[in-house]
mmCIF file of C-alpha atoms in Angstrom:
data_model
loop_
_atom_site.group_PDB
_atom_site.id
_atom_site.type_symbol
_atom_site.label_atom_id
_atom_site.label_comp_id
_atom_site.label_asym_id
_atom_site.label_seq_id
_atom_site.Cartn_x
_atom_site.Cartn_y
_atom_site.Cartn_z
ATOM 1 C CA GLY R 230 -30.520 30.680 96.971
ATOM 2 C CA VAL R 231 -29.521 27.023 95.821
ATOM 3 C CA ARG R 232 -27.370 26.333 98.742
ATOM 4 C CA MET R 233 -30.505 27.058 101.094
ATOM 5 C CA ARG R 234 -32.510 24.574 98.600
ATOM 6 C CA MET R 235 -30.365 22.317 99.269
ATOM 7 C CA GLU R 236 -30.823 22.143 102.789
ATOM 8 C CA GLY R 237 -33.057 19.587 104.297
ATOM 9 C CA ARG R 238 -36.963 21.342 104.800
ATOM 10 C CA GLU R 239 -37.200 20.025 108.570
ATOM 11 C CA GLU R 240 -34.209 22.851 109.078
ATOM 12 C CA MET R 241 -35.982 25.523 107.226
ATOM 13 C CA GLN R 242 -39.303 25.245 109.305
ATOM 14 C CA GLY R 243 -36.759 25.814 112.333
ATOM 15 C CA ALA R 244 -36.528 29.479 111.437
ATOM 16 C CA VAL R 245 -40.389 30.684 112.442
ATOM 17 C CA GLY R 246 -41.740 32.689 109.912
ATOM 18 C CA LEU R 247 -38.799 32.268 107.162
ATOM 19 C CA ARG R 248 -40.398 29.379 105.138
ATOM 20 C CA CYS R 249 -40.384 31.288 101.882
ATOM 21 C CA THR R 250 -40.956 30.315 98.249
ATOM 22 C CA TRP R 251 -39.331 27.715 97.793
ATOM 23 C CA ASP R 252 -41.202 25.540 100.134
ATOM 24 C CA ILE R 253 -44.335 26.807 98.391
ATOM 25 C CA PRO R 254 -43.827 26.943 94.679
ATOM 26 C CA PRO R 255 -45.708 29.854 93.068
ATOM 27 C CA PRO R 256 -47.915 28.719 90.371
ATOM 28 C CA ALA R 257 -46.618 28.410 86.562
ATOM 29 C CA GLY R 258 -45.776 31.675 85.219
ATOM 30 C CA THR R 259 -45.219 33.790 87.871
ATOM 31 C CA GLN R 260 -41.481 32.392 89.000
ATOM 32 C CA ALA R 261 -39.885 35.651 88.782
ATOM 33 C CA LYS R 262 -38.173 37.121 91.424
ATOM 34 C CA TRP R 263 -38.082 40.491 91.851
ATOM 35 C CA VAL R 264 -42.104 42.364 92.815
ATOM 36 C CA ARG R 265 -43.284 45.375 91.558
ATOM 37 C CA LEU R 266 -45.855 47.125 93.931
ATOM 38 C CA ASN R 267 -47.956 50.647 93.397
ATOM 39 C CA VAL R 268 -48.875 51.347 96.621
ATOM 40 C CA GLY R 269 -51.100 54.688 96.676
ATOM 41 C CA GLY R 270 -49.336 55.632 93.493
ATOM 42 C CA THR R 271 -45.877 54.881 95.164
ATOM 43 C CA VAL R 272 -44.131 51.653 93.330
ATOM 44 C CA PHE R 273 -41.837 49.492 95.976
ATOM 45 C CA LEU R 274 -39.487 47.062 94.477
ATOM 46 C CA THR R 275 -38.939 44.056 96.277
ATOM 47 C CA THR R 276 -38.406 40.046 96.189
ATOM 48 C CA ARG R 277 -41.060 37.423 96.617
ATOM 49 C CA GLN R 278 -38.824 36.182 99.432
ATOM 50 C CA THR R 279 -39.314 38.684 101.559
ATOM 51 C CA LEU R 280 -43.308 39.087 100.776
ATOM 52 C CA CYS R 281 -43.573 35.538 101.873
ATOM 53 C CA ARG R 282 -41.812 35.946 105.019
ATOM 54 C CA GLU R 283 -45.493 35.913 106.403
ATOM 55 C CA GLN R 284 -46.832 33.357 104.966
ATOM 56 C CA LYS R 285 -50.378 34.232 106.299
ATOM 57 C CA SER R 286 -50.289 38.022 105.068
ATOM 58 C CA PHE R 287 -51.972 39.561 101.805
ATOM 59 C CA LEU R 288 -48.760 40.370 100.617
ATOM 60 C CA CYS R 289 -48.096 36.763 100.123
ATOM 61 C CA ARG R 290 -50.999 35.522 98.873
ATOM 62 C CA LEU R 291 -50.822 38.490 96.190
ATOM 63 C CA CYS R 292 -47.436 37.423 95.253
ATOM 64 C CA GLN R 293 -48.014 33.581 94.851
ATOM 65 C CA GLY R 294 -51.264 34.157 92.738
ATOM 66 C CA GLU R 295 -53.924 32.991 95.265
ATOM 67 C CA GLU R 296 -57.509 33.588 94.633
ATOM 68 C CA LEU R 297 -56.264 37.467 94.588
ATOM 69 C CA GLN R 298 -57.309 38.895 91.144
ATOM 70 C CA SER R 299 -55.117 42.499 91.825
ATOM 71 C CA ASP R 300 -55.200 45.223 89.010
ATOM 72 C CA ARG R 301 -51.723 46.141 87.908
ATOM 73 C CA ASP R 302 -50.584 49.334 86.339
ATOM 74 C CA GLU R 303 -48.664 49.718 82.869
ATOM 75 C CA THR R 304 -45.610 48.661 84.595
ATOM 76 C CA GLY R 305 -47.486 45.508 85.903
ATOM 77 C CA ALA R 306 -46.571 46.377 88.964
ATOM 78 C CA TYR R 307 -49.920 45.489 91.597
ATOM 79 C CA LEU R 308 -52.024 48.245 92.350
ATOM 80 C CA ILE R 309 -52.709 48.295 96.295
ATOM 81 C CA ASP R 310 -54.895 51.704 97.146
ATOM 82 C CA ARG R 311 -53.107 51.941 100.683
ATOM 83 C CA ASP R 312 -51.245 54.983 102.014
ATOM 84 C CA PRO R 313 -47.842 54.508 100.857
ATOM 85 C CA THR R 314 -46.204 56.491 103.958
ATOM 86 C CA TYR R 315 -46.672 53.639 106.131
ATOM 87 C CA PHE R 316 -45.738 50.851 103.878
ATOM 88 C CA GLY R 317 -41.978 51.474 103.696
ATOM 89 C CA PRO R 318 -41.333 50.600 107.488
ATOM 90 C CA ILE R 319 -44.047 47.226 106.544
ATOM 91 C CA LEU R 320 -41.610 46.310 103.985
ATOM 92 C CA ASN R 321 -38.723 47.006 106.274
ATOM 93 C CA PHE R 322 -40.018 44.557 108.821
ATOM 94 C CA LEU R 323 -40.320 42.175 106.252
ATOM 95 C CA ARG R 324 -36.737 42.463 105.210
ATOM 96 C CA HIS R 325 -35.121 42.087 108.520
ATOM 97 C CA GLY R 326 -37.584 41.499 110.943
ATOM 98 C CA LYS R 327 -37.728 44.694 112.774
ATOM 99 C CA LEU R 328 -39.770 47.861 113.180
ATOM 100 C CA VAL R 329 -38.240 51.509 112.469
ATOM 101 C CA LEU R 330 -39.690 54.576 112.926
ATOM 102 C CA ASP R 331 -39.238 57.764 112.074
ATOM 103 C CA LYS R 332 -39.852 59.914 114.991
ATOM 104 C CA ASP R 333 -42.884 61.829 113.787
ATOM 105 C CA MET R 334 -44.500 58.533 112.250
ATOM 106 C CA ALA R 335 -47.857 57.629 114.215
ATOM 107 C CA GLU R 336 -47.836 53.912 115.479
ATOM 108 C CA GLU R 337 -51.646 53.819 115.190
ATOM 109 C CA GLY R 338 -50.823 54.396 111.302
ATOM 110 C CA ILE R 339 -48.764 51.602 111.093
ATOM 111 C CA LEU R 340 -50.918 49.354 113.077
ATOM 112 C CA GLU R 341 -53.778 50.146 111.145
ATOM 113 C CA GLU R 342 -51.422 48.987 107.827
ATOM 114 C CA ALA R 343 -50.151 45.674 109.444
ATOM 115 C CA GLU R 344 -54.022 45.102 110.038
ATOM 116 C CA PHE R 345 -54.825 45.293 106.568
ATOM 117 C CA TYR R 346 -51.665 43.310 105.299
ATOM 118 C CA ASN R 347 -52.984 40.832 107.668
ATOM 119 C CA ILE R 348 -48.998 40.628 109.575
ATOM 120 C CA GLY R 349 -49.429 39.348 112.868
ATOM 121 C CA PRO R 350 -45.573 39.526 114.493
ATOM 122 C CA LEU R 351 -45.762 43.444 113.392
ATOM 123 C CA ILE R 352 -49.450 43.922 114.967
ATOM 124 C CA ARG R 353 -47.965 42.349 118.409
ATOM 125 C CA ILE R 354 -44.948 44.166 118.429
ATOM 126 C CA ILE R 355 -46.565 47.502 117.656
ATOM 127 C CA LYS R 356 -49.432 46.352 119.886
ATOM 128 C CA ASP R 357 -47.097 46.293 122.654
ATOM 129 C CA ARG R 358 -45.069 49.544 122.213
ATOM 130 C CA MET R 359 -48.302 51.569 122.495
ATOM 131 C CA GLU R 360 -49.194 49.744 125.537
ATOM 132 C CA GLU R 361 -45.741 50.583 126.841
ATOM 133 C CA LYS R 362 -46.246 54.139 126.012
ATOM 134 C CA ASP R 363 -49.609 54.378 127.839
ATOM 135 C CA TYR R 364 -48.141 52.955 131.389
ATOM 136 C CA THR R 365 -45.262 55.645 131.107
ATOM 137 C CA VAL R 366 -47.636 58.541 130.724
ATOM 138 C CA THR R 367 -50.329 57.004 133.325
ATOM 139 C CA GLN R 368 -47.181 56.341 135.810
ATOM 140 C CA VAL R 369 -46.327 60.183 135.884
ATOM 141 C CA PRO R 370 -47.802 61.675 139.068
ATOM 142 C CA PRO R 371 -49.541 65.154 138.571
ATOM 143 C CA LYS R 372 -47.604 67.763 139.837
ATOM 144 C CA HIS R 373 -49.514 70.104 142.826
ATOM 145 C CA VAL R 374 -49.320 73.580 142.514
ATOM 146 C CA TYR R 375 -50.132 75.544 145.196
ATOM 147 C CA ARG R 376 -51.584 79.347 145.338
ATOM 148 C CA VAL R 377 -52.197 81.199 148.372
ATOM 149 C CA LEU R 378 -54.485 84.332 148.168
ATOM 150 C CA GLN R 379 -55.010 87.200 150.291
ATOM 151 C CA CYS R 380 -58.792 88.052 150.842
ATOM 152 C CA GLN R 381 -60.915 89.862 153.304
ATOM 153 C CA GLU R 382 -63.850 88.201 154.801
ATOM 154 C CA GLU R 383 -66.698 89.694 152.674
ATOM 155 C CA GLU R 384 -64.647 89.121 149.406
ATOM 156 C CA LEU R 385 -64.495 84.914 150.269
ATOM 157 C CA THR R 386 -67.498 84.126 149.166
ATOM 158 C CA GLN R 387 -67.055 85.521 145.751
ATOM 159 C CA MET R 388 -63.483 84.394 145.473
ATOM 160 C CA VAL R 389 -64.612 80.602 146.503
ATOM 161 C CA SER R 390 -67.537 80.980 143.780
ATOM 162 C CA THR R 391 -65.212 82.543 140.886
ATOM 163 C CA MET R 392 -62.526 79.630 141.051
ATOM 164 C CA SER R 393 -61.335 78.718 137.678
ATOM 165 C CA ASP R 394 -61.601 74.711 136.988
ATOM 166 C CA GLY R 395 -59.199 72.347 138.559
ATOM 167 C CA TRP R 396 -58.632 74.576 141.594
ATOM 168 C CA ARG R 397 -59.755 73.458 145.142
ATOM 169 C CA PHE R 398 -59.398 75.041 148.452
ATOM 170 C CA GLU R 399 -57.395 73.290 150.600
ATOM 171 C CA GLN R 400 -57.290 75.519 153.633
ATOM 172 C CA LEU R 401 -57.990 78.879 155.466
ATOM 173 C CA VAL R 402 -56.091 80.480 157.447
ATOM 174 C CA ASN R 403 -57.272 83.624 159.734
ATOM 175 C CA ILE R 404 -54.650 86.029 159.976
ATOM 176 C CA GLY R 405 -56.592 88.889 161.950
ATOM 177 C CA SER R 406 -56.666 92.280 160.948
ATOM 178 C CA SER R 407 -53.418 92.981 161.294
ATOM 179 C CA TYR R 408 -52.585 92.874 157.532
ATOM 180 C CA ASN R 409 -55.557 95.545 157.035
ATOM 181 C CA TYR R 410 -55.337 99.526 155.169
ATOM 182 C CA GLY R 411 -58.677 100.262 156.019
ATOM 183 C CA ASN R 412 -61.335 99.376 158.258
ATOM 184 C CA GLU R 413 -60.435 97.792 161.352
ATOM 185 C CA ASP R 414 -63.384 95.817 161.179
ATOM 186 C CA GLN R 415 -62.508 93.468 158.597
ATOM 187 C CA THR R 416 -61.060 90.304 159.542
ATOM 188 C CA GLU R 417 -57.766 89.326 156.661
ATOM 189 C CA PHE R 418 -57.884 85.775 155.839
ATOM 190 C CA LEU R 419 -55.408 83.572 153.348
ATOM 191 C CA CYS R 420 -56.740 80.963 151.498
ATOM 192 C CA VAL R 421 -54.865 78.233 150.191
ATOM 193 C CA VAL R 422 -55.733 76.400 146.800
ATOM 194 C CA SER R 423 -54.362 73.745 144.696
ATOM 195 C CA LYS R 424 -54.499 72.032 141.589
ATOM 196 C CA GLU R 425 -52.922 69.069 139.956
ATOM 197 C CA LEU R 426 -51.082 69.568 136.665
ATOM 198 C CA TYR R 427 -50.432 66.861 134.156
ATOM 199 C CA ASN R 428 -46.965 66.907 132.505
ATOM 200 C CA SER R 429 -47.585 70.111 129.712
ATOM 201 C CA PRO R 430 -45.087 70.337 127.355
ATOM 202 C CA ASN R 431 -43.686 72.987 129.338
ATOM 203 C CA GLY R 432 -44.450 71.749 132.772
ATOM 204 C CA LEU R 433 -46.445 74.981 133.624
ATOM 205 C CA SER R 434 -50.239 75.755 133.349
ATOM 206 C CA SER R 435 -51.682 78.413 131.040
ATOM 207 C CA GLU R 436 -54.806 78.533 133.573
ATOM 208 C CA PRO R 437 -56.058 82.206 133.534
ATOM 209 C CA SER R 438 -55.903 83.799 137.496
ATOM 210 C CA HIS R 439 -58.607 84.225 139.522
ATOM 211 C CA LYS R 440 -60.715 86.880 138.982
ATOM 212 C CA ALA R 441 -60.673 87.621 142.679
ATOM 213 C CA LYS R 442 -58.136 90.051 143.989
ATOM 214 C CA VAL R 443 -54.790 88.218 144.055
ATOM 215 C CA ARG R 444 -52.308 90.447 146.278
ATOM 216 C CA LEU R 445 -49.522 87.044 147.423
ATOM 217 C CA THR R 446 -49.358 84.147 144.758
ATOM 218 C CA LEU R 447 -47.103 81.781 146.221
ATOM 219 C CA LEU R 448 -45.854 78.174 144.231
ATOM 220 C CA GLY R 449 -44.676 75.480 146.566
ATOM 221 C CA PRO R 450 -46.126 73.079 148.898
ATOM 222 C CA ALA R 451 -48.983 74.163 151.396
ATOM 223 C CA PRO R 452 -48.507 75.555 154.974
#
């Protein structure tokens, strides 16, 4: 700290967001370097310098004692009624300027806290990350699954009317009566239907199959 204190103020101004407590001295009586925060029952220990990395933040104002009459617990830690789960990454961001999240931690949760503590640079980083994710999801084209259903003429109406949601009628092929097993008057048709599949975890939809009689199911492009 001593060496940095002796360097010119101009140089310190150049480091964005790093103008810390020696630049704006805290009021008398709050000079202690270490700060205890009790966030939703979990105690975090950090320094004034870390909390004041972001000058406009609630945390910086808190430890400078500006107009915030915050309650303290029996150990003297500032009491903050927020979720401690998301406070760790917030504090680490102030320590080293990077957002590090566990894979199962929701970015929305961090964003909510970053907005509460008013940490501008972190809010921008999370919003960018969330937008990137949305973009990659929407860029994935849906897969098409085709089914070919063989049915007799009299079954067609029933089959089309009982198609489950999402299936679309594509093509009807008259294959005559050569495949018929009984009454020669019935014409046989191949009915091609398709469905768009959006990426589900296993890549296949668990749609129930048609109520109509399905003698043949093909996966692959329509003929």
